[in-house]
Every structure is written in C-alpha cells, then in structure tokens.
Tab-separated table of C-alpha atoms and ligand atoms in Angstrom:
chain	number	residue	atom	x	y	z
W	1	UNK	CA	49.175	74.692	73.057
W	2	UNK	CA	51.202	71.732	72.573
W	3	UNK	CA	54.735	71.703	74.352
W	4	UNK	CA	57.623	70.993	71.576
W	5	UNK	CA	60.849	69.311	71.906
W	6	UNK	CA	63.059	71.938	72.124
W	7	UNK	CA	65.541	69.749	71.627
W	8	UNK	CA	65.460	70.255	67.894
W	9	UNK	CA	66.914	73.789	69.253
W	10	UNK	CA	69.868	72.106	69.962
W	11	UNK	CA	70.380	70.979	66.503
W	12	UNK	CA	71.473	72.848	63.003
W	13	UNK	CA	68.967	74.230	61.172
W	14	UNK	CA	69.563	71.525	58.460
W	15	UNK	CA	70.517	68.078	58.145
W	16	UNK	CA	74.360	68.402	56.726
W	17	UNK	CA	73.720	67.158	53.269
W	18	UNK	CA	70.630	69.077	52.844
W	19	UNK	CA	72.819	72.366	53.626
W	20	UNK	CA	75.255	71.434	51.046
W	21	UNK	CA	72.280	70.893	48.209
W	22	UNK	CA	70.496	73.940	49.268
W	23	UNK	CA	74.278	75.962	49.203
W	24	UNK	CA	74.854	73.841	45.778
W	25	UNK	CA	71.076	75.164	44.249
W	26	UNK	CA	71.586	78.643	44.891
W	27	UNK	CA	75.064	78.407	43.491
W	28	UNK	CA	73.417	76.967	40.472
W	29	UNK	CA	70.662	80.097	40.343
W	30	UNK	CA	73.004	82.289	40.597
W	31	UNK	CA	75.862	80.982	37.776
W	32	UNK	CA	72.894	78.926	35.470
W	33	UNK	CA	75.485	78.791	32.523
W	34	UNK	CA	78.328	76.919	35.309
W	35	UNK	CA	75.201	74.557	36.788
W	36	UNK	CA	75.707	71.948	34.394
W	37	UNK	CA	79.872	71.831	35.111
W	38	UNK	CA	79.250	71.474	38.656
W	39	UNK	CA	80.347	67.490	39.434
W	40	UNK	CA	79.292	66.237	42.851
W	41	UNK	CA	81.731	64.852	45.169
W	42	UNK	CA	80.011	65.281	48.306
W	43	UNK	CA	77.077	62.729	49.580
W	44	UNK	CA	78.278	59.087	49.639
W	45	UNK	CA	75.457	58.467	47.011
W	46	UNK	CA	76.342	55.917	44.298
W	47	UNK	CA	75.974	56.226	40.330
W	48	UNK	CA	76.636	52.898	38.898
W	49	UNK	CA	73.051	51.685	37.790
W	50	UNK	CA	72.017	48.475	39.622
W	51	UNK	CA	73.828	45.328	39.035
W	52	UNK	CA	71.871	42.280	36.574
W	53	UNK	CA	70.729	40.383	39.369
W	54	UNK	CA	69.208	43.176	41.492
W	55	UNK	CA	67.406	43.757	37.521
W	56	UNK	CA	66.143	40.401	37.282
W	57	UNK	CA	64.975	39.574	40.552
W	58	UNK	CA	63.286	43.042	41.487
W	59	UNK	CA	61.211	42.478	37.589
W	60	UNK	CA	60.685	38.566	39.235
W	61	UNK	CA	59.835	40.213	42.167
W	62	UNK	CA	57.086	42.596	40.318
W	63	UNK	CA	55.914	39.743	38.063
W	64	UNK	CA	54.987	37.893	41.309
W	65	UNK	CA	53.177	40.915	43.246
W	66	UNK	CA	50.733	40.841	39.816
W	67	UNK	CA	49.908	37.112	39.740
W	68	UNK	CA	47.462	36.284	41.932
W	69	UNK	CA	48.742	33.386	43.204
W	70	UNK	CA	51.832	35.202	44.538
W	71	UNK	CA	50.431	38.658	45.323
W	72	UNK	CA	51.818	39.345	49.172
W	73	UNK	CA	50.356	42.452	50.614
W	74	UNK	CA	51.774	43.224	54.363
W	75	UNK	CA	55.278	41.330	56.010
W	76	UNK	CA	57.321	40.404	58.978
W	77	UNK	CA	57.983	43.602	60.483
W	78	UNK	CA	61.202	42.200	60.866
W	79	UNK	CA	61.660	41.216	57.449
W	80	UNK	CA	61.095	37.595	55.864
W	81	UNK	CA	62.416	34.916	56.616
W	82	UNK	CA	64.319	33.799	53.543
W	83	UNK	CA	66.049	37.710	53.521
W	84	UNK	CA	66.939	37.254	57.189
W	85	UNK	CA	68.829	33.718	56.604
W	86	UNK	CA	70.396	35.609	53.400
W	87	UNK	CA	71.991	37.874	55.461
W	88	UNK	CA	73.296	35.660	57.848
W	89	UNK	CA	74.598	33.049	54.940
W	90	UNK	CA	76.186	36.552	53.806
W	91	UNK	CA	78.053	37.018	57.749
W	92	UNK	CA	78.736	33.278	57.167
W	93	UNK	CA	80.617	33.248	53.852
W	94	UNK	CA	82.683	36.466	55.890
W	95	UNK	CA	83.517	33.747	58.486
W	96	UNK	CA	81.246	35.534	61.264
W	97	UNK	CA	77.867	33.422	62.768
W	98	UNK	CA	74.576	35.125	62.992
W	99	UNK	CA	71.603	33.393	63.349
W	100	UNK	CA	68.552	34.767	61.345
W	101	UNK	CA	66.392	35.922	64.438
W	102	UNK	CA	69.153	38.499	65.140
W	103	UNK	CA	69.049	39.625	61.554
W	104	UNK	CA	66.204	43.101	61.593
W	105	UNK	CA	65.697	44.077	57.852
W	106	UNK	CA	64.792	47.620	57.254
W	107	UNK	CA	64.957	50.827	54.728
W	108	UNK	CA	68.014	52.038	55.554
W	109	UNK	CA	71.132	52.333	58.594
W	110	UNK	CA	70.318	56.072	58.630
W	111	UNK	CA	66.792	54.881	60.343
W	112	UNK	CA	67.859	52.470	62.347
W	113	UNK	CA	70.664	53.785	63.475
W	114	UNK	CA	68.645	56.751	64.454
W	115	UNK	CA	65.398	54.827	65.579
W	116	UNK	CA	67.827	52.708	68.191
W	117	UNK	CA	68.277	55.791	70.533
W	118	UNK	CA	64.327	54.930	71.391
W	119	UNK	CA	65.765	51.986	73.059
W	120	UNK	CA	67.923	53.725	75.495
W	121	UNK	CA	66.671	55.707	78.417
W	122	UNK	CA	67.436	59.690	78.242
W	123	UNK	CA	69.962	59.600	81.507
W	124	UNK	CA	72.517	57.600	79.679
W	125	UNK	CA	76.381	58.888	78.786
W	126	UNK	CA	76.463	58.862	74.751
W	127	UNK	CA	80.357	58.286	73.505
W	128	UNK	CA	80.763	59.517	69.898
W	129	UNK	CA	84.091	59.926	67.583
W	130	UNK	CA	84.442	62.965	66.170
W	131	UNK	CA	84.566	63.226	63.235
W	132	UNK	CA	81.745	60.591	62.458
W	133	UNK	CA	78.391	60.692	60.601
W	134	UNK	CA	76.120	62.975	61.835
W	135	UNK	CA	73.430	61.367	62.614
W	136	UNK	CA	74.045	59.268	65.733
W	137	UNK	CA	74.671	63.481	67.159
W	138	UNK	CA	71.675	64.406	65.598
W	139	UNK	CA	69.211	62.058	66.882
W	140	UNK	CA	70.462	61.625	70.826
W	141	UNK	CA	70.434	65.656	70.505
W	142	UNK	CA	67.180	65.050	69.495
W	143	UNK	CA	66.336	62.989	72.311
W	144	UNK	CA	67.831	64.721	74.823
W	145	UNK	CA	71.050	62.569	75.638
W	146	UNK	CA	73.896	63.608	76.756
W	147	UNK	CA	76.906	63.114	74.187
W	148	UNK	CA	80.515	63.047	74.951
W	149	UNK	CA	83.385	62.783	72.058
W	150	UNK	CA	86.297	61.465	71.143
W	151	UNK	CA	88.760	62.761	69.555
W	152	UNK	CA	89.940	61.421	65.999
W	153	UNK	CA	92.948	63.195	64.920
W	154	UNK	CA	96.141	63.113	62.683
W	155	UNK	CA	97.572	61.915	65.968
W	156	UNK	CA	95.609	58.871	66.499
W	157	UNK	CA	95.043	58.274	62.549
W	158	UNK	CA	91.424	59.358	63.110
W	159	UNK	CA	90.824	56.180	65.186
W	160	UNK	CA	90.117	56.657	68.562
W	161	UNK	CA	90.867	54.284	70.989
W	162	UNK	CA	89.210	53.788	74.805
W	163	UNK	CA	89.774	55.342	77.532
W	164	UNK	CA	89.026	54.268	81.182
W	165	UNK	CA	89.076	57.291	82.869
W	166	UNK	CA	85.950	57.804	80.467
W	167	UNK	CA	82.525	56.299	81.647
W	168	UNK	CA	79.632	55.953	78.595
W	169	UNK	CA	76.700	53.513	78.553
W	170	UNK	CA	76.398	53.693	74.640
W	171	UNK	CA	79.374	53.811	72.058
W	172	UNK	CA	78.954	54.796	68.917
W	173	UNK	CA	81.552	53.108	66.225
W	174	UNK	CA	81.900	53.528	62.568
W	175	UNK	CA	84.663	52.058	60.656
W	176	UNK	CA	84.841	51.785	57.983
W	177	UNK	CA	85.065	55.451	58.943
W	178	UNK	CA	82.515	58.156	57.394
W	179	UNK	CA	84.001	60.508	56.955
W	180	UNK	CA	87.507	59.344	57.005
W	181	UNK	CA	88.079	56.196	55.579
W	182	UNK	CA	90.013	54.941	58.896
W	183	UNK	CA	89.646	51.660	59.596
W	184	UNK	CA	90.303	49.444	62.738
W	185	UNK	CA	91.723	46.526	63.348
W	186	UNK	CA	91.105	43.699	65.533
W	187	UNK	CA	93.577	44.652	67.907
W	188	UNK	CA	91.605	48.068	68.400
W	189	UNK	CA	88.048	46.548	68.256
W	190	UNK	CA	88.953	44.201	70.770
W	191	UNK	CA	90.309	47.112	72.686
W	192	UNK	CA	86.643	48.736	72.091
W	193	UNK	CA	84.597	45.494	73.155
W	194	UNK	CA	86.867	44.574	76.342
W	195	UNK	CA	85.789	48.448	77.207
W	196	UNK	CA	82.227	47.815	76.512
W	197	UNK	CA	82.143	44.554	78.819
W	198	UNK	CA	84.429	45.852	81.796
W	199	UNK	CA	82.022	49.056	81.555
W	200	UNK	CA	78.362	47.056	80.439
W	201	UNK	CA	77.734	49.643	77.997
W	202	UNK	CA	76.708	48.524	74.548
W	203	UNK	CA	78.125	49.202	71.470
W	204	UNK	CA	76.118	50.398	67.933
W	205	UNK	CA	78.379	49.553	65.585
W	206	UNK	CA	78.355	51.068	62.066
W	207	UNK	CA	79.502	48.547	59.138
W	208	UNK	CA	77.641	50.427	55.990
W	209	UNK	CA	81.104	49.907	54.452
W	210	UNK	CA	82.703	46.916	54.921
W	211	UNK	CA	82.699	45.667	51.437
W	212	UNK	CA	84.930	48.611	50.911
W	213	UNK	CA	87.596	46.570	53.091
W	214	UNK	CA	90.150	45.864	50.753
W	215	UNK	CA	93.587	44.968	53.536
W	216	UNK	CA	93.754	41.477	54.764
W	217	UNK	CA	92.787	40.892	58.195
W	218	UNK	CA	90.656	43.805	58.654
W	219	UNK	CA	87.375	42.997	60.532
W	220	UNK	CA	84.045	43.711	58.004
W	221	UNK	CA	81.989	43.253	61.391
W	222	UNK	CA	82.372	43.712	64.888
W	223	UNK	CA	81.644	40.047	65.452
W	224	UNK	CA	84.971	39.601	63.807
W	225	UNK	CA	85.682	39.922	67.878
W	226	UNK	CA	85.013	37.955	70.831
W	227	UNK	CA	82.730	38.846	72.913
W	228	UNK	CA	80.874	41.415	70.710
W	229	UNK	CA	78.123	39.198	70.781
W	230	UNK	CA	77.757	40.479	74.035
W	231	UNK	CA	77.616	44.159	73.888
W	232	UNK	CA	77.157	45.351	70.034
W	233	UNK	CA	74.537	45.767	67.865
W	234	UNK	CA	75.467	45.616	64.546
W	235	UNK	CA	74.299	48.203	61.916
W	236	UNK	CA	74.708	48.051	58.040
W	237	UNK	CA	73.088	48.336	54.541
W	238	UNK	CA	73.179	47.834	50.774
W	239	UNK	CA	73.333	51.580	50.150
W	240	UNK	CA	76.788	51.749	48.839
W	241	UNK	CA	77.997	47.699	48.752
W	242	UNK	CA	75.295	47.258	45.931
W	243	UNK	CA	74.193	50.926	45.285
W	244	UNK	CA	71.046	50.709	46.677
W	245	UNK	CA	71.138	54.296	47.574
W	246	UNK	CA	67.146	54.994	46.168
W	247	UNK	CA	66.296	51.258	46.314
W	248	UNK	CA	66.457	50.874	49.783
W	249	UNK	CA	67.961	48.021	52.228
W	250	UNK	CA	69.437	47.414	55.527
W	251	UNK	CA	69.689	45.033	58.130
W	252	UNK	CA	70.460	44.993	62.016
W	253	UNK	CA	72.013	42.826	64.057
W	254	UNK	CA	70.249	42.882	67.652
W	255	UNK	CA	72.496	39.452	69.145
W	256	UNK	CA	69.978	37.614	71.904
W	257	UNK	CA	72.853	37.635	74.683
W	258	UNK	CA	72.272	41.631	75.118
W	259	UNK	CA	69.785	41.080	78.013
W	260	UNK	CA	69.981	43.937	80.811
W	261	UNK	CA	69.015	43.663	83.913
W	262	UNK	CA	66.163	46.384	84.770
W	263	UNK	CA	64.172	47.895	87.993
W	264	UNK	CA	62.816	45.298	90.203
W	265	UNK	CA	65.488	42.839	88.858
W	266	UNK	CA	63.684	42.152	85.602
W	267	UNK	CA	65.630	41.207	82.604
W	268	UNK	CA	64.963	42.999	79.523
W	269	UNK	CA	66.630	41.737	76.216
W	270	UNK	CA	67.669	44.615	73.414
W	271	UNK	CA	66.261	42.265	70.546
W	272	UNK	CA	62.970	41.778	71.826
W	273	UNK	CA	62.365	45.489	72.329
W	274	UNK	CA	63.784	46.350	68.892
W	275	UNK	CA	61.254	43.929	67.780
W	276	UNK	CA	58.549	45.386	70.039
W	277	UNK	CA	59.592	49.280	68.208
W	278	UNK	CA	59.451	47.768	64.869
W	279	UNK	CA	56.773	45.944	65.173
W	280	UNK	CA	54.668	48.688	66.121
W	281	UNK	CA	56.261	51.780	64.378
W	282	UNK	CA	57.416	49.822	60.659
W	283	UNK	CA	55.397	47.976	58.695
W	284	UNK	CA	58.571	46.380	56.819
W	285	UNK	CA	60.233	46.876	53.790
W	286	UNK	CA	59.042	46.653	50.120
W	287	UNK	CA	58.197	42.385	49.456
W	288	UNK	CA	60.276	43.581	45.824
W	289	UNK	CA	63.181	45.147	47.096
W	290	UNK	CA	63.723	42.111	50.049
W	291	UNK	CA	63.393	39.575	47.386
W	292	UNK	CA	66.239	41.658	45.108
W	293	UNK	CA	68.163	41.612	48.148
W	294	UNK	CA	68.356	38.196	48.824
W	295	UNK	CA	69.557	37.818	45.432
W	296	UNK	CA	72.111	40.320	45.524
W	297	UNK	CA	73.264	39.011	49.210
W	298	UNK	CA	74.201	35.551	47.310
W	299	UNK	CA	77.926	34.898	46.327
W	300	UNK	CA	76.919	35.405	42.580
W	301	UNK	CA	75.317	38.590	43.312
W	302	UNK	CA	77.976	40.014	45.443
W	303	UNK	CA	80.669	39.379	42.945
W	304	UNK	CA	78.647	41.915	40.694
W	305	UNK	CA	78.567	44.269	43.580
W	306	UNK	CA	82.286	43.902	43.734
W	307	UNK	CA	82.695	44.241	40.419
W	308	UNK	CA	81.187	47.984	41.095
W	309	UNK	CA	83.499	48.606	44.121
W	310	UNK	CA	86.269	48.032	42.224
W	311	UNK	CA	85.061	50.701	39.850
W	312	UNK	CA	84.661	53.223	42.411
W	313	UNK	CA	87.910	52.425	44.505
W	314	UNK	CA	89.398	53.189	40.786
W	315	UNK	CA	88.448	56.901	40.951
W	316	UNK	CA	89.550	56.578	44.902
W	317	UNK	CA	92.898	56.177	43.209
W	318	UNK	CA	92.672	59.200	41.047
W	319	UNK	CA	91.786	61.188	43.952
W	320	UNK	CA	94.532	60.166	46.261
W	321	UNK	CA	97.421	60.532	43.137
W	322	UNK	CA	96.375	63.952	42.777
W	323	UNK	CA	96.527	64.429	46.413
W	324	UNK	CA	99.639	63.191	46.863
W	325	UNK	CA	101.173	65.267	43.421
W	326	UNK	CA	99.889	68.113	45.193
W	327	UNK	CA	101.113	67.129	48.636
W	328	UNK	CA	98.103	67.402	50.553
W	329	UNK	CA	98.010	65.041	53.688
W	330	UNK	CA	94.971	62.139	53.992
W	331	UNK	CA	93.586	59.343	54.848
W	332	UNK	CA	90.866	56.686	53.433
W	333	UNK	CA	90.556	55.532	50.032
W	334	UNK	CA	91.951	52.048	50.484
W	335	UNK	CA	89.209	50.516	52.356
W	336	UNK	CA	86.350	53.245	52.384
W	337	UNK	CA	84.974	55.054	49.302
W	338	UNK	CA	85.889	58.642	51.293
W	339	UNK	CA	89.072	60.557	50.839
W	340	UNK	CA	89.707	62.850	53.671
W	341	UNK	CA	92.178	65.247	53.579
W	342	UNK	CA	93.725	68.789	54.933
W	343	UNK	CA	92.203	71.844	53.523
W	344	UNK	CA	94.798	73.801	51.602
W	345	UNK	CA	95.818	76.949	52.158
W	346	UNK	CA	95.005	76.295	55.609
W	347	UNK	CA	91.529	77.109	54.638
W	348	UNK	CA	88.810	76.218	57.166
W	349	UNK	CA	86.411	73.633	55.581
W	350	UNK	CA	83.122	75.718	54.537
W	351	UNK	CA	85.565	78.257	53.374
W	352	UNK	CA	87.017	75.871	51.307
W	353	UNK	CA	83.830	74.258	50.166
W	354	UNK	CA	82.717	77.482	48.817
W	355	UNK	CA	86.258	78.337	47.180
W	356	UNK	CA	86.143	74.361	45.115
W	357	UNK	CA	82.234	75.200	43.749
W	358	UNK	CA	83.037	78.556	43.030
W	359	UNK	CA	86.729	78.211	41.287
W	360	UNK	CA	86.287	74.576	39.970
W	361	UNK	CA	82.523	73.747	40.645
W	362	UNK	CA	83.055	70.881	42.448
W	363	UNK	CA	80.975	69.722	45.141
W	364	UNK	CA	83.002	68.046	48.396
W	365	UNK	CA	82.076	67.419	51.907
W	366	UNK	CA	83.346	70.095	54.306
W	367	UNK	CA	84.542	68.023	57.171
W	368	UNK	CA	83.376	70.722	60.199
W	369	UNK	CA	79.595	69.127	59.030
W	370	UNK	CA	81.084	65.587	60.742
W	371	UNK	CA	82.579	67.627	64.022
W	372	UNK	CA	84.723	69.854	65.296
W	373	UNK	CA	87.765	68.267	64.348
W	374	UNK	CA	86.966	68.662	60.756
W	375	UNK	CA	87.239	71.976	60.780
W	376	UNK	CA	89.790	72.164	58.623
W	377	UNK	CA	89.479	68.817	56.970
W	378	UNK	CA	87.229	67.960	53.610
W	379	UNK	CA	85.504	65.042	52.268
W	380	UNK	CA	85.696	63.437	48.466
W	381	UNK	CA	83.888	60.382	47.355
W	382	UNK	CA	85.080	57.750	44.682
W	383	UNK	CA	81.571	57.063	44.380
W	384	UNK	CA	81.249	59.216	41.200
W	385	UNK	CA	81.605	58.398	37.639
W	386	UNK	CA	85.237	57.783	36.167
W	387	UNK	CA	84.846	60.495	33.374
W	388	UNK	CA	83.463	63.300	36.540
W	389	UNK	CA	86.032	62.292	38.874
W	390	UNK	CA	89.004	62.720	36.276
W	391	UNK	CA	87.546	65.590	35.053
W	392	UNK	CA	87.190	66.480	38.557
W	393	UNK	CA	90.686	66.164	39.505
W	394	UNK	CA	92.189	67.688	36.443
W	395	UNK	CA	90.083	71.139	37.593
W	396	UNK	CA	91.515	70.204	41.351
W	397	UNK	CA	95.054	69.902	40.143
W	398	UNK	CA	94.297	73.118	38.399
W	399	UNK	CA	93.144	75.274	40.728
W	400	UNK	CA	96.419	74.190	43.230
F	1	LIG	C1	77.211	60.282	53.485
F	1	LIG	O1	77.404	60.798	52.373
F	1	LIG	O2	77.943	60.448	54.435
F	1	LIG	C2	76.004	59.456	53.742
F	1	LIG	O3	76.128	58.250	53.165
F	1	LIG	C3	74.763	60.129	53.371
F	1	LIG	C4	73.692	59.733	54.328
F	1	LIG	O4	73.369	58.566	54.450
F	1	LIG	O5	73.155	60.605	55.012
C-alpha cells in the first residue's frame, strides 16, 4: 500500500476559491431564476478582453508556429531568451537592474510560488502575514513546514513589520497586499531585508501587483531596496497587470548572490537549483504566449495595460465611495485592485458572504479564507466590469 502525505490532512478540504465557486453553484441550483443576477466580486480574475498588442502578437505568434520555417516545438525551460531580457528591460524602465539569467519565465506566481518550497529543506521556520494569499500556507502545509504568522491588523495597517525576538529562515511578503491592498514602503522593506540579512533567511517576495502602485515612491519590487539582491527572490506575473488570467505568464527573479553555504562547506546557489527543478519538472511555457509577452512587457504595450488598470481602479473608486457613505472602515483600493473592509453588523466573514449572495447576490471574498485575522474582514475586487460593479454597489448600498 503506498504511504500518503498526510499532510494534505492538515489542509482544508478545498482550495479557498474553489469553496467559494462550489458555495456560489449550489446557490445558483438552488435560486436558478437569481443565477444570472449573481455579479462576482470575489477571485482577483480580470474581465477586460486582452489588450491590441497581446492580439497581434499572439496571431504573429500562431502564424509563425504554422510556417515551417518558424515552427519551434520544445524551449528553454527557463524561458527564451528574448522574454527573459524583456522582463528585465521592463525592471529597467522601473529603475531596478536585473540581468536576464535571473529572470525564470513560467505559467503563473501561483506555481512558482508554490513549486519554491521544493527548494527549502522541511526543518526550516516559515514566517507568513496573516492575512495573505493562501497559498504560500497551503503548500509548506503541504510539505510539512513549520509556519509561524504575523499579525496584520487595523493596528499595524495590515502591514506587519519584523520582529527580532522572532527567528524564520523563509519570509513570505506580499504587497501589494492580497487580500488587503496594504502596501509598504521603502522604509518598511528595508526594515524587512536588514531582518533577512542580520537573520540569513531569504525572502519570497510577492509583486503580482505592482502595476497597481499608483502613490509616488512606493517600491513595485523588492529590489527597490538595497541589499535585496541578497536575500529575496522575486515573484510576479501578467495575471492581473495585463489580464492574463487564462493566458498565462509569470516570471521569477532567482538573483545569483543567494548562494548558501551547505554540509561539508559546499556552496549551493538558489538560482541554479531553481533551474535544476525547472529544468526537470517544466517543460516551459507556450512559444505563443512568451512571444505576446514580450510584446506586452514593451513600453507601448504596457501603456495599454495601464490603460486597463485605470479602468479597474475606476470601479475601486465606486467601491470605496460606497464604503465610506456607509461608514464601513478599509483599506486598499489605491494601489491594489482589493478593497478590504470590516464586516457589518459585526458579522463574521462566511456569515457575511452568505448574507451578500443571498440578499444582493453578490459574490465577495470572505477574509477568514486569507487567515485568522480575517475573520471578520471581506474582500471586493475592482477587477469587474463598470456596469456589474455599479450595479453591484447600488444592491450593496441597498441592502445597508
Ligand atoms: C485571488 O483572487 O486572490 C487570486 O488572484 C486568485 C488566485 O490566483 O488563486
């Protein structure tokens, strides 16, 4: 009989946003004449359709996996070359330097964010904010690791800070915050990276929204600081910045100076054994969707991909206004596509997620899915449609 990893005991049933669209579906069986008012507000998943240049270049792209003469079947693992140097002209144009070898292109930060935790023996301490996505919890429980947390709270404006009577190897960041919008400055990250050197633990740090950032002087990368180089790997994606939700795109940032020394004294560096993992366990993303990427990673693509930001930081708008009319303390919204905000009624948050689909059929995120201290704390996106989000918010002002 095989021997399982009962592990997977230790996490929930489901994934959080597969709960939510299996509790949304049965909602919908049950009222089928209120299934087509239900508007979604909960996964971060984008609806503007892809921008002109990610069009034109994934057809290009298509056109030349047809011809003969510039068919490619398999890739880098790590991505090709002329993506890789995309990305780091992109960190350039933000001021940052990467060089290209650093640069790991994949299918998505979710993977790689989870795949990482391969890298990292079982005995280490794992630091984790809470609230924060759930999948850097899912995947060390997974594994095995033992996870420690940090409180984000009104009190601290949901950004923790560190603290050195607290000992981890491996820090997880987020910030842009998911799920609360929070967002540190350079101050604080430096705070975060003189930690990670005084302590040598390492830093994953998640960036899947920094071209939400829309205050001056906020970092977009952890690089932003000195020394990160040193101790943080750098995760992000084109998920939301150019709504490649079901296109698929991300790239890592594995810096050469993370080299640990090992048993027996031997040095092992993080890149080359995120290369080793890839190369064995990925076979690369789609030839197409790199090519459309490089395209959209240029300055005249990205304008179009801020062009859609500004759309959806629009309906972040609406959503704070009616917060505010209706006095309901939050955060996010400015430079983050999430709202995150008190439950009314002092309503615990899967209370109140079933209360807003039942009474107004809207769909949110209820924040105890991103830790305990979102118990009573829920999650909008902007990343809707103007007409659902008004609509939205009109029912929401309604029902309060
Ligand atoms: C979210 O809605 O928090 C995420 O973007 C969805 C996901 O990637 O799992």
């Amino acid at each position: 009989m095989p021997k399982l990893n009962e592990n997977y005991l230790n996490v929930q049933d489901s994934y959080l946003f597969a709960e939510i669209a299996r509790r949304v579906k049965a909602y919908e069986e049950q009222y089928p004449d209120k299934a087509e008012d239900v508007i979604r507000l909960g996964i971060g998943d984008v609806t503007r359709p892809l921008t002109k240049t990610a069009a034109a270049s994934l057809h290009e792209a298509v056109d030349m996996q047809t011809s003969q003469e510039t068919f490619r079947g398999y890739g880098p693992e790590q991505g090709y070359g002329f993506v890789r140097e995309a990305v780091a002209e992109y960190y350039r144009r933000n001021g940052i330097t990467v060089d290209a070898e650093e640069v790991f292109i994949s299918d998505g930060a979710k993977s790689d964010t989870g795949n990482i935790t391969e890298l990292f023996a079982k005995d280490n301490v794992i630091l984790v904010p809470d609230p924060v996505y759930p999948v850097y919890v899912d995947t060390n429980t997974m594994d095995g690791k033992h996870i420690i947390y940090m409180n984000g709270t009104e009190d601290n404006d949901f950004l923790p800070m560190p603290d050195d009577s607290v000992k981890a190897d491996i820090i997880y960041l987020c910030s842009p915050n998911n799920p609360t919008g929070a967002c540190y400055n350079k101050e604080q990250l430096q705070a975060w990276v003189d930690y990670a050197l005084k302590n040598e633990a390492v830093i994953l740090f998640d960036s899947a929204y920094e071209a939400f950032i829309s205050e001056p002087g906020l970092p977009r990368s952890i690089y932003a600081v000195e020394g990160a180089e040193k101790c943080a790997v750098e995760f992000c994606s084109l998920s939301k910045t150019a709504g490649f939700t079901g296109t698929r795109f991300s790239y890592t940032v594995v810096p050469k100076e993370l080299v640990f020394t090992v048993s027996n004294g031997r040095q092992m560096s993080l890149r080359d054994m995120w290369n080793r993992r890839q190369s064995t366990k990925f076979n690369g993303t789609p030839y197409i969707i790199q090519y459309a990427a490089a395209a959209v990673l240029s300055g005249e693509g990205m304008k179009e991909c801020m062009e859609n930001i500004s759309y959806y930081m629009k309906n972040a708008r609406m959503i704070a206004e009616t917060l505010r009319r209706k006095g309901i303390s939050f955060t996010g919204g400015v430079n983050s596509p999430y709202i995150w905000f008190k439950c009314p009624k002092g309503m615990e948050s899967w209370e109140f997620f079933d209360y807003l689909l039942q009474n107004a059929q809207i769909v949110g995120t209820p924040g105890a899915g991103f830790g305990v201290n979102g118990k009573n704390h829920f999650r909008l996106t902007s990343l809707g449609t103007h007409e659902k989000t008004k609509e939205a918010m009109e029912r929401f002002e309604k029902l309060f």
